[in-house]
Every structure is written in structure tokens, then in C-alpha cells.
Short mmCIF file of C-alpha atoms in Angstrom, two decimals:
data_model
loop_
_atom_site.label_atom_id
_atom_site.label_comp_id
_atom_site.label_asym_id
_atom_site.label_seq_id
_atom_site.Cartn_x
_atom_site.Cartn_y
_atom_site.Cartn_z
CA GLN K 19 52.95 120.67 130.07
CA TYR K 20 53.16 124.46 130.29
CA VAL K 21 50.12 127.26 130.33
CA GLY K 22 50.81 130.72 129.32
CA ARG K 23 48.29 133.37 130.24
CA CYS K 24 48.04 137.11 129.22
CA ALA K 25 46.16 139.63 131.28
CA SER K 26 43.93 140.44 128.35
CA GLY K 27 42.65 137.04 128.46
CA GLU K 28 44.56 135.12 125.86
CA THR K 29 45.62 131.45 127.08
CA ALA K 30 47.57 128.73 125.34
CA MET K 31 49.31 125.42 126.16
CA SER K 32 52.46 124.06 125.24
CA VAL K 33 52.83 120.94 122.76
CA GLY K 34 54.29 118.08 124.79
CA PRO K 35 56.87 118.65 127.54
CA ASP K 36 58.75 121.37 125.60
CA PRO K 37 58.64 124.76 127.59
CA VAL K 38 57.49 126.68 124.56
CA VAL K 39 53.99 128.39 124.54
CA ARG K 40 52.59 130.06 121.40
CA LEU K 41 50.05 132.60 122.19
CA LEU K 42 47.98 133.49 119.17
CA GLY K 43 45.44 135.98 118.36
CA LEU K 44 47.54 138.88 119.75
CA VAL K 45 47.67 142.26 118.05
CA ASN K 46 50.95 143.58 116.65
CA GLY K 47 52.29 146.75 118.49
CA GLN K 48 50.08 146.22 121.57
CA SER K 49 51.59 145.69 124.84
CA TYR K 50 50.71 142.50 126.81
CA THR K 51 51.51 141.29 130.45
CA CYS K 52 51.87 137.47 130.38
CA THR K 53 52.77 134.67 132.72
CA VAL K 54 53.49 131.04 132.56
CA GLU K 55 52.50 127.95 134.66
CA ALA K 56 53.75 124.50 134.77
CA GLU K 57 51.25 121.56 134.90
CA ASN K 58 51.73 117.81 135.99
CA ALA K 59 49.65 114.91 137.29
CA ILE K 60 49.74 116.47 140.83
CA GLY K 61 48.73 119.97 139.98
CA THR K 62 49.63 123.49 138.69
CA SER K 63 52.58 125.63 139.78
CA PRO K 64 52.30 129.16 140.90
CA PRO K 65 52.52 131.52 137.94
CA SER K 66 55.98 132.97 136.95
CA ASP K 67 56.88 136.54 137.12
CA PRO K 68 54.97 138.54 134.85
CA VAL K 69 56.57 139.70 131.56
CA THR K 70 55.67 142.43 129.27
CA LEU K 71 55.92 141.82 125.53
CA VAL K 72 54.85 143.65 122.41
CA PRO K 73 54.41 141.32 119.42
CA ALA K 74 55.48 142.36 116.03
CA GLY K 75 55.49 141.23 112.37
CA PRO K 76 56.79 142.41 109.18
CA PRO K 77 55.51 145.71 107.77
CA GLY K 78 53.02 146.03 105.20
CA ALA K 79 53.76 147.17 101.67
CA PRO K 80 54.58 150.71 100.97
CA VAL K 81 52.53 152.75 98.24
CA LEU K 82 54.65 153.38 95.26
CA ASP K 83 53.44 156.87 94.00
CA ALA K 84 55.62 157.44 91.14
CA VAL K 85 58.99 156.16 89.21
CA ASP K 86 60.68 159.08 87.43
CA ALA K 87 63.29 158.32 84.84
CA LEU K 88 66.91 159.49 85.21
CA ASP K 89 70.02 159.01 83.18
CA ALA K 90 70.81 155.37 83.47
CA ALA K 91 68.79 155.47 86.75
CA ALA K 92 65.20 155.78 88.37
CA ARG K 93 63.90 157.79 91.25
CA LEU K 94 61.18 155.96 93.34
CA THR K 95 58.77 158.19 95.31
CA PHE K 96 56.52 156.30 97.76
CA SER K 97 54.35 156.51 100.84
CA PRO K 98 55.06 154.38 104.09
CA PRO K 99 53.05 151.35 104.70
CA LEU K 100 49.60 151.86 106.68
CA ASP K 101 50.78 148.90 108.96
CA ASP K 102 54.22 148.97 110.53
CA GLY K 103 53.85 145.46 111.74
CA GLY K 104 53.98 146.65 115.34
CA ALA K 105 57.54 147.72 115.12
CA PRO K 106 59.03 151.03 113.63
CA VAL K 107 60.30 150.66 109.97
CA LEU K 108 64.09 150.86 109.89
CA ASP K 109 64.57 151.44 106.09
CA TYR K 110 63.32 150.61 102.70
CA GLN K 111 64.70 148.61 99.89
CA ALA K 112 63.90 149.56 96.11
CA ASP K 113 64.56 147.46 93.07
CA CYS K 114 64.13 147.47 89.44
CA SER K 115 64.11 144.48 87.04
CA PRO K 116 65.34 143.08 84.89
CA GLY K 117 68.90 143.23 85.88
CA GLY K 118 68.47 143.37 89.52
CA GLY K 119 69.48 147.15 90.32
CA SER K 120 68.52 147.87 93.86
CA ALA K 121 69.22 150.53 96.44
CA THR K 122 68.37 151.11 100.14
CA GLY K 123 67.19 154.33 102.01
CA ALA K 124 65.75 155.64 105.21
CA ALA K 125 62.85 157.40 103.40
CA SER K 126 61.36 158.31 100.11
CA PRO K 127 62.51 159.04 97.47
CA ILE K 128 65.33 156.33 96.64
CA GLU K 129 67.25 156.35 93.46
CA VAL K 130 68.25 153.07 91.74
CA SER K 131 71.19 153.34 89.57
CA GLY K 132 73.02 151.07 87.13
CA LEU K 133 70.10 150.87 84.77
CA VAL K 134 70.19 150.78 80.94
CA ASP K 135 68.85 153.81 79.10
CA ASN K 136 65.89 153.44 76.78
CA GLN K 137 64.81 150.13 78.17
CA VAL K 138 61.60 149.28 80.24
CA PHE K 139 62.11 148.42 83.83
CA ARG K 140 59.68 147.69 86.33
CA CYS K 141 60.48 149.17 89.85
CA ARG K 142 59.10 148.33 93.33
CA VAL K 143 59.71 149.09 96.92
CA ARG K 144 59.45 147.26 100.44
CA ALA K 145 59.95 148.27 104.09
CA ARG K 146 62.06 146.64 106.86
CA ASN K 147 61.52 146.59 110.51
CA SER K 148 63.22 144.54 113.39
CA VAL K 149 61.28 141.41 112.31
CA GLY K 150 62.39 141.64 108.68
CA PHE K 151 61.17 142.75 105.16
CA GLY K 152 57.51 143.16 104.33
CA ALA K 153 55.79 142.70 100.94
CA PHE K 154 56.75 144.69 97.91
CA SER K 155 54.61 147.49 96.40
CA VAL K 156 52.89 146.99 93.22
CA ALA K 157 55.57 147.59 90.57
CA LEU K 158 55.50 150.52 88.01
CA PRO K 159 57.31 150.81 84.70
CA VAL K 160 60.10 153.22 83.82
CA ILE K 161 62.27 153.89 80.83
CA PRO K 162 65.58 155.52 82.02
CA GLY K 163 67.54 157.92 79.71
CA THR K 164 67.14 161.39 78.92
CA SER K 165 63.56 162.15 79.40
CA GLY K 166 61.64 164.74 77.54
CA PRO K 167 57.98 165.90 76.68
CA THR K 168 57.76 164.84 73.27
CA ALA K 169 56.93 161.45 71.33
CA ASP K 170 55.39 160.82 68.09
CA LEU K 171 53.22 157.81 68.49
CA ALA K 172 51.83 156.15 65.48
CA VAL K 173 49.43 153.26 64.84
CA THR K 174 48.44 151.24 61.58
CA LYS K 175 46.05 148.68 61.02
CA THR K 176 44.79 146.35 58.47
CA ASN K 177 43.06 142.87 57.87
CA GLY K 178 44.70 142.48 54.41
CA VAL K 179 41.22 142.04 52.56
CA GLY K 180 38.18 144.02 51.24
CA PHE K 181 35.80 141.06 51.87
CA VAL K 182 35.13 139.37 55.15
CA ASN K 183 33.16 136.01 55.72
CA ASP K 184 30.39 136.54 58.37
CA ALA K 185 31.01 133.17 59.72
CA ASP K 186 34.65 133.47 60.52
CA LEU K 187 36.91 135.79 62.78
CA VAL K 188 38.34 138.66 60.95
CA ASP K 189 41.97 138.94 61.86
CA TYR K 190 43.34 142.65 62.11
CA ASP K 191 47.20 143.45 62.33
CA ILE K 192 47.73 146.48 64.65
CA VAL K 193 51.30 147.99 65.14
CA VAL K 194 51.69 150.83 67.57
CA ALA K 195 55.19 152.53 67.17
CA ASN K 196 57.16 155.36 69.08
CA LEU K 197 58.99 157.53 66.57
CA GLY K 198 60.53 159.53 69.39
CA PRO K 199 62.43 161.66 70.26
CA ASP K 200 61.45 160.64 73.80
CA ALA K 201 60.40 157.36 75.58
CA VAL K 202 56.79 156.95 76.68
CA VAL K 203 55.30 155.03 79.52
CA ASP K 204 51.59 154.40 79.71
CA ALA K 205 50.55 154.98 76.35
CA ARG K 206 46.84 154.01 75.95
CA VAL K 207 45.79 151.72 73.07
CA GLN K 208 42.13 151.43 72.40
CA ASP K 209 40.17 149.32 69.96
CA PRO K 210 36.62 149.08 71.52
CA LEU K 211 34.32 146.31 70.39
CA THR K 212 31.75 148.01 68.23
CA ALA K 213 28.28 146.84 67.33
CA ASP K 214 29.74 145.30 64.05
CA PHE K 215 31.18 142.49 66.25
CA SER K 216 29.90 140.24 68.74
CA ALA K 217 33.19 138.75 70.17
CA ALA K 218 36.98 139.10 70.09
CA VAL K 219 40.28 137.93 71.30
CA TRP K 220 43.68 139.45 71.03
CA GLN K 221 47.40 138.84 71.57
CA CYS K 222 50.16 141.50 71.86
CA VAL K 223 53.92 140.84 70.99
CA PRO K 224 56.52 143.67 72.06
CA ALA K 225 59.54 144.46 69.85
CA ASP K 226 62.82 146.32 70.56
CA GLY K 227 62.34 146.51 74.35
CA ALA K 228 58.71 147.55 74.42
CA GLU K 229 56.22 146.07 76.97
CA CYS K 230 52.56 145.28 76.55
CA PRO K 231 50.08 142.79 78.14
CA THR K 232 50.20 139.32 76.42
CA ASP K 233 46.45 138.74 75.63
CA GLY K 234 42.80 139.59 76.26
CA ILE K 235 39.21 139.30 75.32
CA ASP K 236 36.66 141.64 73.71
CA GLY K 237 37.89 144.95 72.83
CA ILE K 238 41.59 146.52 73.41
CA ASP K 239 41.99 149.05 76.27
CA VAL K 240 45.58 148.79 77.75
CA LEU K 241 48.62 150.75 78.63
CA VAL K 242 51.87 150.04 76.87
CA ALA K 243 55.61 151.07 77.52
CA LEU K 244 57.52 152.30 74.31
CA PRO K 245 61.27 153.13 74.30
CA VAL K 246 62.26 155.27 71.21
CA GLY K 247 62.26 153.24 68.17
CA SER K 248 60.33 150.37 69.63
CA SER K 249 56.81 148.86 68.92
CA VAL K 250 54.01 146.42 69.81
CA ARG K 251 52.03 144.37 67.55
CA PHE K 252 48.54 143.26 68.33
CA THR K 253 46.60 140.43 66.57
CA PHE K 254 43.04 141.33 67.08
CA SER K 255 40.59 138.63 65.92
CA ALA K 256 36.87 139.62 66.03
CA LEU K 257 33.61 137.85 64.91
CA PRO K 258 31.18 139.90 62.91
CA SER K 259 27.75 140.21 64.42
CA GLN K 260 24.82 138.39 62.91
CA GLY K 261 22.54 140.84 60.91
CA PRO K 262 22.21 142.85 57.85
CA ASP K 263 25.27 142.25 55.56
CA SER K 264 26.25 146.12 55.72
CA PRO K 265 30.04 146.98 55.39
CA ILE K 266 32.15 146.77 58.66
CA SER K 267 34.77 149.03 59.77
CA ASN K 268 37.25 148.89 62.83
CA VAL K 269 39.09 151.82 64.53
CA VAL K 270 42.15 151.67 66.76
CA SER K 271 43.82 154.48 68.40
CA VAL K 272 46.91 155.40 70.69
CA THR K 273 46.88 158.37 73.20
CA PRO K 274 50.08 159.63 74.82
CA PRO K 275 50.16 159.92 78.62
CA ALA K 276 49.63 163.37 80.58
CA GLY K 277 52.71 165.49 80.09
CA ILE K 278 53.68 164.05 76.79
CA ASP K 279 53.17 166.23 73.51
CA ASP K 280 52.59 164.34 70.31
CA PRO K 281 53.54 166.44 67.31
CA ASP K 282 51.55 164.60 64.78
CA LEU K 283 47.96 163.55 65.95
CA ALA K 284 47.14 162.36 62.41
CA ASN K 285 48.99 159.05 62.76
CA ASN K 286 47.42 158.21 66.50
CA VAL K 287 44.17 156.75 64.85
CA ALA K 288 44.05 154.05 62.12
CA SER K 289 41.12 152.34 60.66
CA ASP K 290 40.36 149.39 58.38
CA GLY K 291 37.37 149.26 55.98
CA PRO K 292 34.59 149.52 55.17
CA ASP K 293 34.81 145.75 54.14
CA ILE K 294 31.96 144.06 52.39
CA ARG K 295 30.70 141.05 54.20
CA GLY K 296 28.62 138.07 53.57
CA ILE K 297 28.70 134.26 53.33
CA PHE K 298 31.18 133.07 50.80
CA ARG K 299 32.03 129.69 49.43
CA ASP K 300 35.00 129.05 47.40
CA GLY K 301 35.80 132.71 46.98
CA PHE K 302 32.40 133.63 45.62
CA GLU K 303 29.36 135.44 47.06
#
């Protein structure tokens, strides 16, 4: 067998007769001076001539700071990874999905072309060194196209009844739409769980290219992406709290992100109720 030794104290043996020794626990980017010795039943050979090595691995993930919409393209602005893996970063690869559009560049920013206007894409970036590619950054959404600072967001809400049963979930239908003229990323939809309710679950279904989280529990507080003319529909099912049978109401709102002006704030909030509640049998109180 063979024994590898480094001046810093690391030691490892080969597995079987193969002349390969794997030294673990080294730090990427740090220089080591190492030798190897052969062992048999009679004894140990003198050490080999020393070699200097610098271990390296793939780089860490860059930090994606922003994704800006362009005409049929997106511009990714990012910061280098904190860990280069022990070898200098050679370049970066950016991609946006769906569709697989990608581009390579030596530094930030990188533009990815070939995208479709007024459609939600999620873009990310990764670094490459002499070892290979590292992990991708967290992906951020973008809607390519002629961007602008104005979007009329609107929300509606109803449960379709004027009376609710204290013992059953109350189902609210919530629709959030973008009436334009510009697309919106990270519009905030909020429907907090007030004292009138003790529990809730919700699901969201996007339409016409929009994007939203699929489901959740308790109140709604999520970010959605809305191309012009698109919408998301929430089904919000909440259980009335036990207590006095006072009427209940529920309110939902949509807030545009910073930099987007909404010309009609009156349709950014919707409510349902007050609905009379109690225990009903066969439709009678």
C-alpha cells in the first residue's frame, strides 16, 4: 500500500495496491507540500520528492441582486460568490426558464435574450472555475417586454352567501388581476387571518401567464407576478372562530411593488360581509 503525508499533518493510505492516495480534510485554495511512501511486508520506502498542491472545488453560488426586464430579454445583475472554491472564477452562466434561454459573461451584468415578452420567467446565475460549475443562485422572476412604471391592479372577493355556518369552513373566491398598461413582478397579496377566524387554508391558480404560490395555511401574504391582462385566483377557506354569533367580514388587498404607480387604488382592496353567522340546519336558523 501507499501512504501520503502532508507537512501540515494530513495522512492517508491507499486502498489496496493501487497507487492512489486520497487526502481528505484539506482546505480549498491553501497550498500544501506532500510526499508519498510505499509500504510492504518488509518495511517502508523513503518518501518521494515533495510536491506542492493547491486543492480546489467548484465555486459557491453568486448572489443575484436584480433582474431587469428588457425587450424580449432580461438583464441579470449579481455579486460574485463568497467562496471561489480555491480557484479563480473564469466566467458566469445565466439562464431564464421556461425556454432555456442562457448567456455567458465574464462579470455582472449578463443579458439573456430570446425571451418572450409579457411572460413570467425565472432567472438565475452560476459561476465556473477550473474545476467546473458551482451551484445556481436563487432564481428571481422577471417579465420581459416594454417596461413602465404604471399598472392598475385590481382585486375582487366573494363567498357568494349572506349567511355562514359556524361549524363549516367559509370559502372565499379571490381574484387579483393586472389591468395594465405595464407588467408587475412582486405584487403583494394579503388576506390576514383576523379574530373572526381560527384557521384557514388556501390554494392559488394562475391564469394567462401569471405566477403565484400553489397553496398555504392561515392568512395569505404572498408575492405574485402579473403580466398585462393576467390574473391569479385564490380559494381561501377559513373556519369561523367560536364565540358570539356576531356578523363576520373578510378583507383582501393587493399592493404594487416599489417603483410601480397604481392609478386606481380604490380597486386594490376588496371585502366580503358582514355575513350573519350561526348554526343552521336544512337552511333554517
